[in-house]
Amino acid sequence: MSLAEKILRKKIPMFVHFDLTYHCNLKCVHCYVVPQERPELSTEEIKGILRQLAKAGTLCLSLSGGEPLVRRDFFEIAEYARGLNLVPTLLTNATLIDGRIADRIAALNPLGVQISIYGAKPEIHDAVSTVPGSFSKSINAARMLVERGVKVTLAYIVMKGNVDYYQEVMALVEEMEADFTVDENITPRMDGNRGPLAFQINEDELLKIYRDPKINPIREITASAKLSGANELRADVGCKASHSYCSISPYGDVYPCGQLLLPCGNLREESFEHIWQHSSNMHRARSATTYLPPVCSECELLKYCQRCPGLALAEDGDLWGPSSRACRNARIKKRAAEEQQFANLYEKNKKGGDKNGEKA
């Protein structure tokens, strides 16, 4: 049994995503975050939660928002976490990072910093962020962090208006010696508002993305033929939410995942250990993230599918059913993979024919 499987089976909350605030200095058109009319956690409350996480076995802590750097106590929190041997990852728009802040981030020795980017030109990126000058600030910050030896990933959110420009961002990333990731998922707002889905790309546009072998190399997600069992922990393709991962809101709410917004308890009222071990919704999520719907277990797309129970609940209203978005994505991935395989076979046969012709 691998270490990852042991962590999953023992239900150790190895990875915790902590949104320190839902406030942000940008107003991105697709944003799903909705600030609430209640006080966010104080510095001391957060420190107390971090101590509980360390005791529970957490090692990796992603600090996000909103924009986490709008909190004046961000470094007090991050440095305190580092002192507890919690290794941070920072998710940020990076517009508030200057040389001094870049130095302090580097001193945290983080696993990495992920910066949201929406284009390789200001007019594209800033149209999404709705704040002029944000592109230049984000890119300059990324360069400063790379110069300081921090692992930087530019996270490209593909949507209407920027789908044709991801290759330009990939070129920029290569020049910067950073990493690159693409996310094609636009989600409803936390309050259920489906407005952001208007920015979701269509199937033809998604196929164009998946046809790119740099983004979607030919592979099939390994899947066991016995995955229909509700007690089968799918460590290879299953969702780790509620098994080794959870999410905490700026108000102390604990969720199995930021996509799976089942309220499991509040850290102002209960301990993390009690919520993690005994929350009925946490147990419900564990069942849902382990369970594979029977209709899925027989589906020809299973080996291409990454079903998200959270999206199944948010978009289809059924935590236990198929995710229509996952079905769509799997269908398109299969088509793209088959096209790539056919093209590779064609080139192989063509080269073989050319060699035979030369011998003749």
mmCIF file of C-alpha atoms in Angstrom:
data_model
loop_
_atom_site.group_PDB
_atom_site.id
_atom_site.type_symbol
_atom_site.label_atom_id
_atom_site.label_comp_id
_atom_site.label_asym_id
_atom_site.label_seq_id
_atom_site.Cartn_x
_atom_site.Cartn_y
_atom_site.Cartn_z
ATOM 1 C CA MET A 1 0.000 0.000 0.000
ATOM 2 C CA SER A 2 1.393 3.395 -0.978
ATOM 3 C CA LEU A 3 1.799 6.296 1.436
ATOM 4 C CA ALA A 4 -1.012 8.154 -0.355
ATOM 5 C CA GLU A 5 -3.363 5.209 0.117
ATOM 6 C CA LYS A 6 -2.446 4.945 3.818
ATOM 7 C CA ILE A 7 -3.209 8.640 4.292
ATOM 8 C CA LEU A 8 -6.561 8.224 2.563
ATOM 9 C CA ARG A 9 -7.536 5.137 4.500
ATOM 10 C CA LYS A 10 -6.538 6.593 7.868
ATOM 11 C CA LYS A 11 -8.404 9.816 7.046
ATOM 12 C CA ILE A 12 -5.487 12.133 7.844
ATOM 13 C CA PRO A 13 -6.292 15.741 6.792
ATOM 14 C CA MET A 14 -2.938 16.096 5.074
ATOM 15 C CA PHE A 15 -4.035 18.945 2.797
ATOM 16 C CA VAL A 16 -6.123 21.900 3.952
ATOM 17 C CA HIS A 17 -7.263 24.829 1.842
ATOM 18 C CA PHE A 18 -7.774 27.940 3.984
ATOM 19 C CA ASP A 19 -9.521 30.983 2.517
ATOM 20 C CA LEU A 20 -8.279 33.749 4.790
ATOM 21 C CA THR A 21 -10.715 36.292 3.352
ATOM 22 C CA TYR A 22 -13.375 36.601 0.686
ATOM 23 C CA HIS A 23 -12.430 40.221 0.008
ATOM 24 C CA CYS A 24 -10.357 41.041 -3.053
ATOM 25 C CA ASN A 25 -8.834 44.059 -4.766
ATOM 26 C CA LEU A 26 -10.008 42.782 -8.178
ATOM 27 C CA LYS A 27 -13.524 42.194 -9.501
ATOM 28 C CA CYS A 28 -13.071 39.328 -11.944
ATOM 29 C CA VAL A 29 -16.096 38.724 -14.146
ATOM 30 C CA HIS A 30 -16.232 34.971 -13.487
ATOM 31 C CA CYS A 31 -15.567 35.035 -9.732
ATOM 32 C CA TYR A 32 -17.617 32.604 -7.640
ATOM 33 C CA VAL A 33 -16.734 34.039 -4.217
ATOM 34 C CA VAL A 34 -19.471 35.837 -2.270
ATOM 35 C CA PRO A 35 -18.467 37.761 0.895
ATOM 36 C CA GLN A 36 -20.948 37.399 3.740
ATOM 37 C CA GLU A 37 -22.247 39.849 6.315
ATOM 38 C CA ARG A 38 -20.443 38.339 9.297
ATOM 39 C CA PRO A 39 -17.014 38.896 10.839
ATOM 40 C CA GLU A 40 -14.062 37.035 9.400
ATOM 41 C CA LEU A 41 -11.744 35.104 11.674
ATOM 42 C CA SER A 42 -9.321 37.178 13.716
ATOM 43 C CA THR A 43 -5.561 36.631 13.741
ATOM 44 C CA GLU A 44 -5.704 34.793 17.061
ATOM 45 C CA GLU A 45 -8.642 32.638 15.951
ATOM 46 C CA ILE A 46 -6.706 31.599 12.846
ATOM 47 C CA LYS A 47 -3.607 30.791 14.897
ATOM 48 C CA GLY A 48 -5.712 28.578 17.138
ATOM 49 C CA ILE A 49 -7.091 26.751 14.094
ATOM 50 C CA LEU A 50 -3.584 26.290 12.685
ATOM 51 C CA ARG A 51 -2.500 24.649 15.948
ATOM 52 C CA GLN A 52 -5.432 22.257 15.655
ATOM 53 C CA LEU A 53 -4.528 21.426 12.051
ATOM 54 C CA ALA A 54 -0.926 20.691 12.969
ATOM 55 C CA LYS A 55 -2.108 18.388 15.760
ATOM 56 C CA ALA A 56 -4.456 16.591 13.346
ATOM 57 C CA GLY A 57 -1.600 15.775 10.965
ATOM 58 C CA THR A 58 -1.928 18.482 8.337
ATOM 59 C CA LEU A 59 1.282 19.161 6.424
ATOM 60 C CA CYS A 60 0.285 21.184 3.358
ATOM 61 C CA LEU A 61 -1.682 24.403 3.736
ATOM 62 C CA SER A 62 -2.925 26.428 0.777
ATOM 63 C CA LEU A 63 -3.658 30.046 1.675
ATOM 64 C CA SER A 64 -6.164 31.719 -0.586
ATOM 65 C CA GLY A 65 -9.247 33.926 -0.774
ATOM 66 C CA GLY A 66 -10.504 36.256 -2.179
ATOM 67 C CA GLU A 67 -7.066 37.756 -2.200
ATOM 68 C CA PRO A 68 -5.184 36.653 0.927
ATOM 69 C CA LEU A 69 -2.679 39.499 0.733
ATOM 70 C CA VAL A 70 -5.381 42.099 1.430
ATOM 71 C CA ARG A 71 -5.214 40.909 5.051
ATOM 72 C CA ARG A 72 -2.687 43.036 6.895
ATOM 73 C CA ASP A 73 -1.887 40.085 9.133
ATOM 74 C CA PHE A 74 -1.132 37.734 6.236
ATOM 75 C CA PHE A 75 2.546 37.300 7.035
ATOM 76 C CA GLU A 76 1.896 36.963 10.753
ATOM 77 C CA ILE A 77 -0.445 34.094 9.876
ATOM 78 C CA ALA A 78 1.800 32.523 7.227
ATOM 79 C CA GLU A 79 4.923 32.734 9.384
ATOM 80 C CA TYR A 80 3.055 31.243 12.334
ATOM 81 C CA ALA A 81 1.923 28.351 10.124
ATOM 82 C CA ARG A 82 5.506 27.789 8.982
ATOM 83 C CA GLY A 83 6.582 27.657 12.619
ATOM 84 C CA LEU A 84 4.117 24.796 13.107
ATOM 85 C CA ASN A 85 5.731 22.954 10.175
ATOM 86 C CA LEU A 86 2.720 23.595 7.953
ATOM 87 C CA VAL A 87 4.132 24.078 4.457
ATOM 88 C CA PRO A 88 2.218 26.848 2.653
ATOM 89 C CA THR A 89 1.143 27.313 -0.915
ATOM 90 C CA LEU A 90 -0.099 30.770 -1.840
ATOM 91 C CA LEU A 91 -2.947 31.320 -4.312
ATOM 92 C CA THR A 92 -3.004 34.972 -5.307
ATOM 93 C CA ASN A 93 -3.582 37.464 -8.081
ATOM 94 C CA ALA A 94 -0.126 38.860 -7.142
ATOM 95 C CA THR A 95 -1.055 42.486 -7.817
ATOM 96 C CA LEU A 96 -0.072 43.505 -4.268
ATOM 97 C CA ILE A 97 3.402 41.964 -4.440
ATOM 98 C CA ASP A 98 6.398 44.281 -4.613
ATOM 99 C CA GLY A 99 10.057 43.531 -3.968
ATOM 100 C CA ARG A 100 9.739 43.624 -0.183
ATOM 101 C CA ILE A 101 6.704 41.333 -0.150
ATOM 102 C CA ALA A 102 8.393 38.989 -2.637
ATOM 103 C CA ASP A 103 11.315 38.711 -0.215
ATOM 104 C CA ARG A 104 8.982 37.771 2.638
ATOM 105 C CA ILE A 105 7.163 35.193 0.512
ATOM 106 C CA ALA A 106 10.475 33.616 -0.505
ATOM 107 C CA ALA A 107 11.511 33.504 3.162
ATOM 108 C CA LEU A 108 8.467 31.301 3.869
ATOM 109 C CA ASN A 109 10.017 28.657 1.603
ATOM 110 C CA PRO A 110 6.565 27.813 0.210
ATOM 111 C CA LEU A 111 5.721 24.794 -1.906
ATOM 112 C CA GLY A 112 4.795 27.332 -4.542
ATOM 113 C CA VAL A 113 2.825 30.380 -5.511
ATOM 114 C CA GLN A 114 -0.055 30.065 -7.960
ATOM 115 C CA ILE A 115 -0.970 33.251 -9.794
ATOM 116 C CA SER A 116 -4.212 33.632 -11.729
ATOM 117 C CA ILE A 117 -3.664 34.925 -15.251
ATOM 118 C CA TYR A 118 -6.228 35.474 -18.014
ATOM 119 C CA GLY A 119 -4.162 36.452 -21.039
ATOM 120 C CA ALA A 120 -0.697 37.344 -22.309
ATOM 121 C CA LYS A 121 -1.678 40.944 -23.019
ATOM 122 C CA PRO A 122 -3.067 43.644 -20.726
ATOM 123 C CA GLU A 123 -6.203 44.210 -22.804
ATOM 124 C CA ILE A 124 -7.223 40.548 -22.455
ATOM 125 C CA HIS A 125 -6.282 39.974 -18.825
ATOM 126 C CA ASP A 126 -7.541 43.324 -17.547
ATOM 127 C CA ALA A 127 -10.884 42.825 -19.275
ATOM 128 C CA VAL A 128 -11.420 39.809 -17.024
ATOM 129 C CA SER A 129 -10.036 41.332 -13.814
ATOM 130 C CA THR A 130 -11.835 44.640 -14.636
ATOM 131 C CA VAL A 131 -8.890 46.518 -13.089
ATOM 132 C CA PRO A 132 -6.546 48.341 -15.505
ATOM 133 C CA GLY A 133 -2.892 47.620 -14.858
ATOM 134 C CA SER A 134 -3.500 44.307 -13.094
ATOM 135 C CA PHE A 135 -1.777 42.271 -15.811
ATOM 136 C CA SER A 136 1.489 44.181 -15.512
ATOM 137 C CA LYS A 137 1.449 43.927 -11.728
ATOM 138 C CA SER A 138 0.773 40.174 -11.769
ATOM 139 C CA ILE A 139 3.471 39.418 -14.337
ATOM 140 C CA ASN A 140 6.055 41.642 -12.647
ATOM 141 C CA ALA A 141 5.348 39.901 -9.347
ATOM 142 C CA ALA A 142 5.715 36.497 -10.984
ATOM 143 C CA ARG A 143 9.123 37.500 -12.338
ATOM 144 C CA MET A 144 10.256 38.778 -8.949
ATOM 145 C CA LEU A 145 9.271 35.535 -7.260
ATOM 146 C CA VAL A 146 10.996 33.386 -9.893
ATOM 147 C CA GLU A 147 14.147 35.471 -9.436
ATOM 148 C CA ARG A 148 13.996 34.641 -5.717
ATOM 149 C CA GLY A 149 13.815 30.927 -6.355
ATOM 150 C CA VAL A 150 10.099 30.520 -5.654
ATOM 151 C CA LYS A 151 8.234 27.955 -7.719
ATOM 152 C CA VAL A 152 5.612 29.956 -9.621
ATOM 153 C CA THR A 153 2.649 28.534 -11.511
ATOM 154 C CA LEU A 154 0.562 30.707 -13.791
ATOM 155 C CA ALA A 155 -2.988 29.368 -13.624
ATOM 156 C CA TYR A 156 -4.829 30.137 -16.836
ATOM 157 C CA ILE A 157 -8.598 30.154 -16.494
ATOM 158 C CA VAL A 158 -10.038 29.462 -19.952
ATOM 159 C CA MET A 159 -13.275 31.317 -20.695
ATOM 160 C CA LYS A 160 -15.148 33.264 -23.309
ATOM 161 C CA GLY A 161 -12.871 36.011 -24.559
ATOM 162 C CA ASN A 162 -9.500 34.399 -23.854
ATOM 163 C CA VAL A 163 -9.762 30.834 -25.164
ATOM 164 C CA ASP A 164 -7.674 31.625 -28.241
ATOM 165 C CA TYR A 165 -4.721 33.050 -26.314
ATOM 166 C CA TYR A 166 -3.553 30.297 -23.972
ATOM 167 C CA GLN A 167 -0.591 29.398 -26.200
ATOM 168 C CA GLU A 168 0.722 32.954 -25.840
ATOM 169 C CA VAL A 169 0.603 32.535 -22.064
ATOM 170 C CA MET A 170 2.424 29.195 -22.388
ATOM 171 C CA ALA A 171 5.177 30.945 -24.323
ATOM 172 C CA LEU A 172 5.365 33.626 -21.638
ATOM 173 C CA VAL A 173 5.624 30.948 -18.948
ATOM 174 C CA GLU A 174 8.435 29.200 -20.788
ATOM 175 C CA GLU A 175 10.330 32.454 -21.126
ATOM 176 C CA MET A 176 9.866 33.151 -17.394
ATOM 177 C CA GLU A 177 10.882 29.592 -16.420
ATOM 178 C CA ALA A 178 7.653 29.154 -14.489
ATOM 179 C CA ASP A 179 5.016 26.416 -14.528
ATOM 180 C CA PHE A 180 1.661 26.487 -16.272
ATOM 181 C CA THR A 181 -1.749 25.017 -15.617
ATOM 182 C CA VAL A 182 -5.059 25.344 -17.435
ATOM 183 C CA ASP A 183 -8.439 25.284 -15.747
ATOM 184 C CA GLU A 184 -11.486 25.120 -18.004
ATOM 185 C CA ASN A 185 -14.008 24.973 -15.169
ATOM 186 C CA ILE A 186 -16.154 28.017 -14.483
ATOM 187 C CA THR A 187 -18.461 27.395 -11.533
ATOM 188 C CA PRO A 188 -21.635 28.926 -10.087
ATOM 189 C CA ARG A 189 -21.258 31.481 -7.315
ATOM 190 C CA MET A 190 -21.321 30.332 -3.728
ATOM 191 C CA ASP A 191 -24.829 31.697 -3.304
ATOM 192 C CA GLY A 192 -26.097 29.553 -6.195
ATOM 193 C CA ASN A 193 -26.062 32.353 -8.768
ATOM 194 C CA ARG A 194 -25.260 30.743 -12.126
ATOM 195 C CA GLY A 195 -24.170 33.984 -13.772
ATOM 196 C CA PRO A 196 -20.479 33.013 -14.101
ATOM 197 C CA LEU A 197 -21.466 30.040 -16.269
ATOM 198 C CA ALA A 198 -22.126 32.520 -19.091
ATOM 199 C CA PHE A 199 -18.326 32.696 -19.470
ATOM 200 C CA GLN A 200 -17.950 28.938 -19.898
ATOM 201 C CA ILE A 201 -16.487 27.884 -23.244
ATOM 202 C CA ASN A 202 -18.472 25.642 -25.585
ATOM 203 C CA GLU A 203 -17.630 22.096 -26.648
ATOM 204 C CA ASP A 204 -15.832 23.070 -29.856
ATOM 205 C CA GLU A 205 -13.614 25.474 -27.935
ATOM 206 C CA LEU A 206 -12.925 22.866 -25.263
ATOM 207 C CA LEU A 207 -12.016 20.314 -27.941
ATOM 208 C CA LYS A 208 -9.477 22.774 -29.310
ATOM 209 C CA ILE A 209 -7.856 22.922 -25.869
ATOM 210 C CA TYR A 210 -7.860 19.152 -25.375
ATOM 211 C CA ARG A 211 -6.362 18.615 -28.825
ATOM 212 C CA ASP A 212 -3.183 20.295 -27.613
ATOM 213 C CA PRO A 213 -0.857 17.476 -26.443
ATOM 214 C CA LYS A 214 0.937 19.901 -24.110
ATOM 215 C CA ILE A 215 -2.284 20.276 -22.147
ATOM 216 C CA ASN A 216 -3.912 16.919 -22.733
ATOM 217 C CA PRO A 217 -1.248 14.274 -23.449
ATOM 218 C CA ILE A 218 -2.643 10.960 -24.618
ATOM 219 C CA ARG A 219 -3.555 9.117 -21.476
ATOM 220 C CA GLU A 220 -6.440 7.275 -19.994
ATOM 221 C CA ILE A 221 -7.201 7.708 -16.298
ATOM 222 C CA THR A 222 -6.626 4.314 -14.715
ATOM 223 C CA ALA A 223 -9.857 2.831 -13.483
ATOM 224 C CA SER A 224 -10.677 -0.491 -11.901
ATOM 225 C CA ALA A 225 -13.553 -2.548 -13.249
ATOM 226 C CA LYS A 226 -14.762 -2.886 -9.655
ATOM 227 C CA LEU A 227 -15.258 0.789 -8.960
ATOM 228 C CA SER A 228 -19.011 0.522 -8.519
ATOM 229 C CA GLY A 229 -18.622 -0.686 -4.930
ATOM 230 C CA ALA A 230 -19.554 1.990 -2.407
ATOM 231 C CA ASN A 231 -16.790 0.820 -0.059
ATOM 232 C CA GLU A 232 -14.053 0.867 -2.689
ATOM 233 C CA LEU A 233 -11.727 3.804 -2.038
ATOM 234 C CA ARG A 234 -10.717 4.999 -5.482
ATOM 235 C CA ALA A 235 -7.269 6.334 -4.601
ATOM 236 C CA ASP A 236 -6.334 6.623 -8.284
ATOM 237 C CA VAL A 237 -9.358 8.486 -9.649
ATOM 238 C CA GLY A 238 -11.490 9.226 -6.619
ATOM 239 C CA CYS A 239 -11.971 12.612 -5.007
ATOM 240 C CA LYS A 240 -9.818 13.169 -1.932
ATOM 241 C CA ALA A 241 -12.195 15.723 -0.431
ATOM 242 C CA SER A 242 -13.152 14.666 3.109
ATOM 243 C CA HIS A 243 -10.584 11.816 3.004
ATOM 244 C CA SER A 244 -7.280 13.706 3.139
ATOM 245 C CA TYR A 245 -8.428 17.204 2.170
ATOM 246 C CA CYS A 246 -10.863 19.843 3.365
ATOM 247 C CA SER A 247 -11.557 23.542 3.063
ATOM 248 C CA ILE A 248 -11.995 26.272 5.676
ATOM 249 C CA SER A 249 -13.804 29.564 5.042
ATOM 250 C CA PRO A 250 -12.820 32.986 6.426
ATOM 251 C CA TYR A 251 -15.681 32.581 8.923
ATOM 252 C CA GLY A 252 -14.473 29.256 10.301
ATOM 253 C CA ASP A 253 -16.834 27.038 8.307
ATOM 254 C CA VAL A 254 -15.410 23.637 7.383
ATOM 255 C CA TYR A 255 -16.312 22.031 4.057
ATOM 256 C CA PRO A 256 -15.140 18.791 2.428
ATOM 257 C CA CYS A 257 -13.904 20.965 -0.452
ATOM 258 C CA GLY A 258 -14.335 24.449 -1.877
ATOM 259 C CA GLN A 259 -16.418 22.858 -4.635
ATOM 260 C CA LEU A 260 -18.345 20.626 -2.261
ATOM 261 C CA LEU A 261 -20.027 23.153 -0.008
ATOM 262 C CA LEU A 262 -21.625 20.832 2.511
ATOM 263 C CA PRO A 263 -21.348 22.670 5.866
ATOM 264 C CA CYS A 264 -19.686 20.305 8.315
ATOM 265 C CA GLY A 265 -19.312 22.609 11.292
ATOM 266 C CA ASN A 266 -17.849 25.908 12.438
ATOM 267 C CA LEU A 267 -14.492 26.229 14.185
ATOM 268 C CA ARG A 268 -15.798 28.992 16.421
ATOM 269 C CA GLU A 269 -18.168 26.453 17.926
ATOM 270 C CA GLU A 270 -16.433 23.061 17.588
ATOM 271 C CA SER A 271 -12.895 21.719 17.391
ATOM 272 C CA PHE A 272 -11.427 20.716 14.066
ATOM 273 C CA GLU A 273 -10.903 17.162 15.305
ATOM 274 C CA HIS A 274 -14.585 16.802 16.250
ATOM 275 C CA ILE A 275 -15.745 18.157 12.884
ATOM 276 C CA TRP A 276 -13.305 16.011 10.909
ATOM 277 C CA GLN A 277 -14.111 12.834 12.810
ATOM 278 C CA HIS A 278 -17.800 13.171 13.648
ATOM 279 C CA SER A 279 -19.602 15.616 11.332
ATOM 280 C CA SER A 280 -22.524 13.880 9.613
ATOM 281 C CA ASN A 281 -21.959 15.914 6.457
ATOM 282 C CA MET A 282 -18.267 14.996 6.439
ATOM 283 C CA HIS A 283 -19.276 11.325 6.584
ATOM 284 C CA ARG A 284 -21.866 11.981 3.892
ATOM 285 C CA ALA A 285 -19.179 13.514 1.694
ATOM 286 C CA ARG A 286 -16.871 10.557 2.285
ATOM 287 C CA SER A 287 -19.555 8.227 1.068
ATOM 288 C CA ALA A 288 -20.253 10.401 -1.978
ATOM 289 C CA THR A 289 -16.591 10.825 -2.931
ATOM 290 C CA THR A 290 -15.919 7.095 -2.586
ATOM 291 C CA TYR A 291 -19.094 6.005 -4.323
ATOM 292 C CA LEU A 292 -19.307 5.678 -8.090
ATOM 293 C CA PRO A 293 -22.857 5.891 -9.496
ATOM 294 C CA PRO A 294 -23.830 2.552 -11.084
ATOM 295 C CA VAL A 295 -24.556 4.261 -14.399
ATOM 296 C CA CYS A 296 -20.957 5.528 -14.382
ATOM 297 C CA SER A 297 -19.370 2.164 -13.628
ATOM 298 C CA GLU A 298 -20.559 0.802 -16.985
ATOM 299 C CA CYS A 299 -19.834 3.953 -18.996
ATOM 300 C CA GLU A 300 -17.353 3.776 -21.871
ATOM 301 C CA LEU A 301 -16.066 7.202 -20.846
ATOM 302 C CA LEU A 302 -15.080 6.134 -17.329
ATOM 303 C CA LYS A 303 -11.373 5.953 -18.079
ATOM 304 C CA TYR A 304 -11.429 9.579 -19.230
ATOM 305 C CA CYS A 305 -13.714 10.855 -16.476
ATOM 306 C CA GLN A 306 -12.980 12.894 -13.375
ATOM 307 C CA ARG A 307 -16.355 13.174 -11.727
ATOM 308 C CA CYS A 308 -16.668 15.961 -9.156
ATOM 309 C CA PRO A 309 -19.388 15.317 -6.547
ATOM 310 C CA GLY A 310 -19.369 19.028 -5.701
ATOM 311 C CA LEU A 311 -20.162 20.057 -9.255
ATOM 312 C CA ALA A 312 -22.722 17.252 -9.509
ATOM 313 C CA LEU A 313 -24.462 18.780 -6.494
ATOM 314 C CA ALA A 314 -24.092 22.428 -7.555
ATOM 315 C CA GLU A 315 -25.044 22.019 -11.210
ATOM 316 C CA ASP A 316 -27.182 18.873 -11.293
ATOM 317 C CA GLY A 317 -28.611 18.869 -7.776
ATOM 318 C CA ASP A 318 -27.510 15.320 -6.981
ATOM 319 C CA LEU A 319 -24.448 14.576 -4.863
ATOM 320 C CA TRP A 320 -24.745 10.886 -5.728
ATOM 321 C CA GLY A 321 -25.377 11.162 -9.459
ATOM 322 C CA PRO A 322 -23.292 11.763 -12.566
ATOM 323 C CA SER A 323 -21.856 15.211 -13.164
ATOM 324 C CA SER A 324 -23.048 16.527 -16.509
ATOM 325 C CA ARG A 325 -19.894 18.623 -16.767
ATOM 326 C CA ALA A 326 -17.657 15.603 -16.122
ATOM 327 C CA CYS A 327 -19.608 13.641 -18.758
ATOM 328 C CA ARG A 328 -19.099 16.411 -21.293
ATOM 329 C CA ASN A 329 -15.391 16.780 -20.532
ATOM 330 C CA ALA A 330 -14.810 13.026 -20.680
ATOM 331 C CA ARG A 331 -16.567 12.763 -24.032
ATOM 332 C CA ILE A 332 -14.398 15.524 -25.489
ATOM 333 C CA LYS A 333 -11.194 14.129 -23.958
ATOM 334 C CA LYS A 334 -11.955 10.762 -25.533
ATOM 335 C CA ARG A 335 -12.472 12.331 -28.934
ATOM 336 C CA ALA A 336 -9.258 14.350 -28.661
ATOM 337 C CA ALA A 337 -7.277 11.294 -27.524
ATOM 338 C CA GLU A 338 -8.625 9.197 -30.388
ATOM 339 C CA GLU A 339 -7.716 11.908 -32.872
ATOM 340 C CA GLN A 340 -4.178 12.079 -31.483
ATOM 341 C CA GLN A 341 -3.815 8.312 -31.569
ATOM 342 C CA PHE A 342 -5.054 8.165 -35.174
ATOM 343 C CA ALA A 343 -2.670 10.960 -36.206
ATOM 344 C CA ASN A 344 0.271 9.193 -34.537
ATOM 345 C CA LEU A 345 -0.636 5.903 -36.215
ATOM 346 C CA TYR A 346 -0.930 7.648 -39.575
ATOM 347 C CA GLU A 347 2.509 9.235 -39.194
ATOM 348 C CA LYS A 348 4.010 5.913 -38.121
ATOM 349 C CA ASN A 349 2.557 4.098 -41.141
ATOM 350 C CA LYS A 350 3.612 6.921 -43.432
ATOM 351 C CA LYS A 351 7.208 6.745 -42.243
ATOM 352 C CA GLY A 352 7.137 2.969 -42.651
ATOM 353 C CA GLY A 353 5.872 3.366 -46.210
ATOM 354 C CA ASP A 354 8.546 5.932 -47.037
ATOM 355 C CA LYS A 355 11.270 3.596 -45.793
ATOM 356 C CA ASN A 356 9.914 0.718 -47.857
ATOM 357 C CA GLY A 357 9.840 2.985 -50.876
ATOM 358 C CA GLU A 358 13.472 3.938 -50.321
ATOM 359 C CA LYS A 359 14.481 0.243 -50.145
ATOM 360 C CA ALA A 360 12.622 -0.493 -53.357
#
